[in-house]
Short mmCIF file of C-alpha atoms in Angstrom, two decimals:
data_model
loop_
_atom_site.label_atom_id
_atom_site.label_comp_id
_atom_site.label_asym_id
_atom_site.label_seq_id
_atom_site.Cartn_x
_atom_site.Cartn_y
_atom_site.Cartn_z
CA UNK U 7 -13.52 108.74 252.28
CA UNK U 8 -11.56 107.79 255.66
CA UNK U 9 -9.65 104.53 256.54
CA UNK U 10 -12.63 103.23 258.02
CA UNK U 11 -14.90 103.22 255.15
CA UNK U 12 -12.47 101.21 253.06
CA UNK U 13 -12.22 98.81 256.19
CA UNK U 14 -15.78 98.41 255.30
CA UNK U 15 -15.46 98.13 251.83
CA UNK U 16 -12.97 95.41 252.51
CA UNK U 17 -14.35 93.36 255.67
CA UNK U 18 -18.01 92.87 254.40
CA UNK U 19 -19.84 89.83 255.92
CA UNK U 20 -18.49 86.77 255.12
CA UNK U 21 -20.65 83.22 254.09
CA UNK U 22 -21.70 81.14 256.70
CA UNK U 23 -20.71 77.92 255.54
CA UNK U 24 -16.76 79.15 254.80
CA UNK U 25 -16.95 81.48 257.83
CA UNK U 26 -13.22 80.43 258.62
CA UNK U 27 -11.85 80.71 255.46
CA UNK U 28 -13.49 83.55 254.19
CA UNK U 29 -12.60 85.64 257.01
CA UNK U 30 -8.70 84.84 256.75
CA UNK U 31 -9.45 85.43 253.51
CA UNK U 32 -11.02 89.36 254.14
CA UNK U 33 -8.32 89.96 256.77
CA UNK U 34 -5.48 89.03 254.60
CA UNK U 35 -7.25 91.55 251.52
CA UNK U 36 -7.15 94.25 254.17
CA UNK U 37 -3.22 93.53 254.88
CA UNK U 38 -2.07 92.82 251.82
CA UNK U 39 -3.95 95.99 250.29
CA UNK U 40 -2.77 97.98 253.08
CA UNK U 41 -6.08 99.09 254.14
CA UNK U 42 -4.62 98.45 257.93
CA UNK U 43 -1.04 99.93 257.26
CA UNK U 44 2.35 97.68 258.91
CA UNK U 45 2.51 98.69 262.42
CA UNK U 46 -1.34 99.29 262.59
CA UNK U 47 -3.82 97.42 264.68
CA UNK U 48 -6.95 96.00 263.69
CA UNK U 49 -10.40 96.97 264.59
CA UNK U 50 -11.40 95.84 267.91
CA UNK U 51 -12.34 92.11 267.93
CA UNK U 52 -16.00 92.82 269.14
CA UNK U 53 -15.88 95.30 266.43
CA UNK U 54 -14.51 93.06 263.54
CA UNK U 55 -16.80 90.26 264.35
CA UNK U 56 -19.80 92.24 263.92
CA UNK U 57 -18.74 93.59 260.44
CA UNK U 58 -17.94 90.23 259.10
CA UNK U 59 -20.90 88.64 260.44
CA UNK U 60 -19.27 85.70 262.27
CA UNK U 61 -18.74 84.55 266.05
CA UNK U 62 -16.04 85.65 267.98
CA UNK U 63 -14.43 82.48 268.00
CA UNK U 64 -14.39 82.20 264.30
CA UNK U 65 -12.32 85.55 264.27
CA UNK U 66 -9.84 84.40 266.95
CA UNK U 67 -9.20 81.33 264.95
CA UNK U 68 -8.83 83.38 262.04
CA UNK U 69 -6.04 85.65 263.53
CA UNK U 70 -4.21 82.68 265.43
CA UNK U 71 -3.98 81.42 261.56
CA UNK U 72 -2.72 85.09 260.49
CA UNK U 73 -0.32 85.15 263.01
CA UNK U 74 0.74 81.76 262.91
CA UNK U 75 2.03 82.49 259.20
CA UNK U 76 3.69 85.86 259.98
CA UNK U 77 0.87 88.45 259.03
CA UNK U 78 0.06 89.59 262.32
CA UNK U 79 1.33 89.97 266.12
CA UNK U 80 -0.88 89.62 268.62
CA UNK U 81 -0.63 91.24 271.86
CA UNK U 82 -2.07 91.18 275.20
CA UNK U 83 -3.23 93.29 277.49
CA UNK U 84 -5.06 97.37 277.88
CA UNK U 85 -3.12 98.27 274.82
CA UNK U 86 -2.84 94.70 272.77
CA UNK U 87 -4.61 93.76 270.00
CA UNK U 88 -3.49 92.41 266.55
CA UNK U 89 -0.98 93.82 265.12
CA UNK U 90 -0.39 93.94 261.24
CA UNK U 91 3.51 92.72 260.82
CA UNK U 92 3.42 92.18 257.27
CA UNK U 93 5.59 94.40 254.96
CA UNK U 94 5.53 94.09 251.04
CA UNK U 95 8.31 92.41 250.03
CA UNK U 96 11.05 94.63 247.97
CA UNK U 97 9.91 94.48 244.59
CA UNK U 98 11.91 92.14 242.35
CA UNK U 99 11.51 91.06 238.64
CA UNK U 100 12.53 87.49 240.12
CA UNK U 101 9.63 87.19 242.33
CA UNK U 102 7.34 88.43 239.72
CA UNK U 103 7.88 85.80 237.42
CA UNK U 104 7.43 83.47 240.18
CA UNK U 105 4.31 85.36 241.14
CA UNK U 106 3.29 84.79 237.65
CA UNK U 107 4.05 81.28 236.88
CA UNK U 108 2.00 80.20 239.98
CA UNK U 109 -1.05 82.62 239.25
CA UNK U 110 -0.72 81.35 235.30
CA UNK U 111 -0.77 83.58 232.35
CA UNK U 112 -4.58 82.75 231.28
CA UNK U 113 -5.10 84.00 234.77
CA UNK U 114 -3.05 86.49 235.04
CA UNK U 115 -4.91 87.80 231.65
CA UNK U 116 -8.49 87.62 232.95
CA UNK U 117 -7.24 89.45 236.29
CA UNK U 118 -6.21 92.51 234.00
CA UNK U 119 -9.51 92.52 232.18
CA UNK U 120 -11.32 92.23 235.17
CA UNK U 121 -9.53 95.11 236.96
CA UNK U 122 -9.82 97.42 233.51
CA UNK U 123 -13.54 96.73 233.21
CA UNK U 124 -14.57 97.80 236.72
CA UNK U 125 -11.82 101.03 237.35
CA UNK U 126 -12.63 102.01 234.19
CA UNK U 127 -16.39 101.48 235.20
CA UNK U 128 -15.76 103.14 238.14
CA UNK U 129 -14.20 106.29 236.92
CA UNK U 130 -16.33 106.98 234.09
CA UNK U 131 -19.59 106.68 236.69
CA UNK U 132 -17.87 108.74 239.12
CA UNK U 133 -17.37 111.55 236.42
CA UNK U 134 -20.97 111.66 235.77
CA UNK U 135 -21.87 112.38 239.35
CA UNK U 136 -21.96 115.97 240.51
CA UNK U 137 -19.45 115.97 243.07
CA UNK U 138 -19.69 117.84 246.26
CA UNK U 139 -17.21 119.83 247.78
CA UNK U 140 -15.88 117.29 250.42
CA UNK U 141 -15.78 114.06 247.78
CA UNK U 142 -13.83 116.08 245.76
CA UNK U 143 -11.55 117.28 248.21
CA UNK U 144 -11.16 113.19 249.26
CA UNK U 145 -10.05 112.66 245.60
CA UNK U 146 -7.39 115.45 245.35
CA UNK U 147 -6.22 114.66 249.17
CA UNK U 148 -5.22 110.94 247.85
CA UNK U 149 -3.75 111.84 245.00
CA UNK U 150 -1.61 114.46 246.97
CA UNK U 151 -0.73 111.49 249.30
CA UNK U 152 -0.18 109.36 246.55
CA UNK U 153 2.23 112.10 245.00
CA UNK U 154 4.11 112.69 248.23
CA UNK U 155 4.56 108.92 249.06
CA UNK U 156 8.04 107.38 249.38
CA UNK U 157 8.97 104.18 247.85
CA UNK U 158 7.90 102.35 251.28
CA UNK U 159 4.53 103.48 251.11
CA UNK U 160 3.95 103.84 247.23
CA UNK U 161 2.00 101.16 246.82
CA UNK U 162 -0.33 101.14 249.71
CA UNK U 163 -1.30 104.50 248.96
CA UNK U 164 -1.51 103.61 245.02
CA UNK U 165 -4.02 101.07 246.39
CA UNK U 166 -6.00 103.83 248.35
CA UNK U 167 -6.41 106.62 245.30
CA UNK U 168 -7.36 103.67 243.32
CA UNK U 169 -10.25 102.20 245.67
CA UNK U 170 -11.43 105.95 246.30
CA UNK U 171 -12.59 106.64 242.85
CA UNK U 172 -15.22 103.19 243.23
CA UNK U 173 -15.71 104.30 246.80
CA UNK U 174 -16.61 107.97 245.90
CA UNK U 175 -19.44 106.50 243.58
CA UNK U 176 -21.35 105.25 246.60
CA UNK U 177 -22.26 101.83 245.27
CA UNK U 178 -20.70 99.52 248.25
CA UNK U 179 -20.88 96.46 245.54
CA UNK U 180 -18.81 98.52 242.93
CA UNK U 181 -16.14 99.49 245.65
CA UNK U 182 -16.58 95.52 246.70
CA UNK U 183 -15.69 94.48 243.45
CA UNK U 184 -12.77 97.00 242.59
CA UNK U 185 -10.89 95.84 245.60
CA UNK U 186 -11.72 92.37 244.63
CA UNK U 187 -9.67 93.26 241.55
CA UNK U 188 -6.95 94.91 242.62
CA UNK U 189 -6.21 91.95 245.36
CA UNK U 190 -5.97 89.66 242.54
CA UNK U 191 -2.96 91.33 241.38
CA UNK U 192 -1.58 92.81 244.14
CA UNK U 193 1.41 90.77 244.81
CA UNK U 194 2.37 90.83 241.11
CA UNK U 195 2.50 95.16 241.38
CA UNK U 196 4.08 94.86 244.61
CA UNK U 197 6.86 92.74 242.81
CA UNK U 198 7.16 95.24 240.01
CA UNK U 199 10.64 96.98 240.35
CA UNK U 200 10.09 100.54 241.06
CA UNK U 201 11.97 103.32 238.30
CA UNK U 202 11.40 106.78 238.88
CA UNK U 203 10.33 107.15 235.08
CA UNK U 204 7.49 104.94 235.58
CA UNK U 205 6.65 107.10 238.86
CA UNK U 206 6.86 110.14 236.95
CA UNK U 207 4.57 108.73 234.03
CA UNK U 208 1.96 107.12 236.32
CA UNK U 209 1.45 110.36 238.25
CA UNK U 210 1.02 112.50 235.16
CA UNK U 211 -1.62 109.76 234.19
CA UNK U 212 -3.06 110.10 237.56
CA UNK U 213 -3.48 113.74 237.31
CA UNK U 214 -5.53 113.32 234.41
CA UNK U 215 -7.91 111.09 235.66
CA UNK U 216 -8.51 113.19 238.64
CA UNK U 217 -8.88 116.14 236.17
CA UNK U 218 -11.49 113.91 234.15
CA UNK U 219 -13.60 113.23 237.00
CA UNK U 220 -13.55 116.76 238.58
CA UNK U 221 -14.26 118.06 235.05
CA UNK U 222 -17.49 115.69 235.00
CA UNK U 223 -16.21 114.27 231.77
CA UNK U 224 -16.84 110.40 231.75
CA UNK U 225 -15.60 109.79 228.33
CA UNK U 226 -11.98 111.20 229.59
CA UNK U 227 -12.00 109.40 233.13
CA UNK U 228 -12.63 106.07 231.08
CA UNK U 229 -10.21 106.87 228.67
CA UNK U 230 -7.54 108.19 231.32
CA UNK U 231 -8.11 104.90 233.58
CA UNK U 232 -7.65 102.56 230.27
CA UNK U 233 -4.52 104.44 229.52
CA UNK U 234 -3.14 103.97 232.89
CA UNK U 235 -3.90 100.42 233.44
CA UNK U 236 -2.89 99.32 230.03
CA UNK U 237 0.62 101.06 230.54
CA UNK U 238 0.92 98.85 233.86
CA UNK U 239 0.32 95.56 232.08
CA UNK U 240 2.76 96.23 229.29
CA UNK U 241 5.21 97.29 232.73
CA UNK U 242 4.25 93.69 234.19
CA UNK U 243 4.91 92.07 230.40
CA UNK U 244 8.29 94.06 230.09
CA UNK U 245 9.69 92.58 233.50
CA UNK U 246 8.24 89.18 232.34
CA UNK U 247 9.72 89.31 228.89
#
């Protein structure tokens, strides 16, 4: 699953009644999830407008708003475009507490439950499918990319790994829902201090997820994702206590 496919998952058509607001939301989701990495350029304006189902005027207004907010750098000329300038802040327990305070504990619990349901479901469905070799290779490559990631790229590649499971099911609705679920907790995940022992544990859990999917064991895949996400939730609570 390439970056273009992931962009199509996140940058889906917006509703006409809230075109500007939803365009900002879609673009911000792509930026914060790392679908468009820091320093990279958004797709061309014409392509984006068609993909989002909006006018180029609305798109320009949304890009200008994100540029003013410091998420994009708009450059003119032959090699111009809208370049991502947003870099997730360094993990910090204080920032995590502030983000949770702004969200509220009830909304946090709801977001974590939502993510657990959709990601477990995606893994279970994918494991019940006989994957062709190219899709198996995508999943293995995503895991390899994540395992080789430095701290500065870890969250972005972790997102790519998790979203690829839903994308590989072939269900656009499921992939979109998983992206939405991830977006609801992305700021919290970015704020969790990254300890090597936790990253090592996560690597074992990610391997278990991939093995269960490739072994076509839906129950094992669901359990592996549940264990991993429940561990992440426990880590969140630990840094909040």
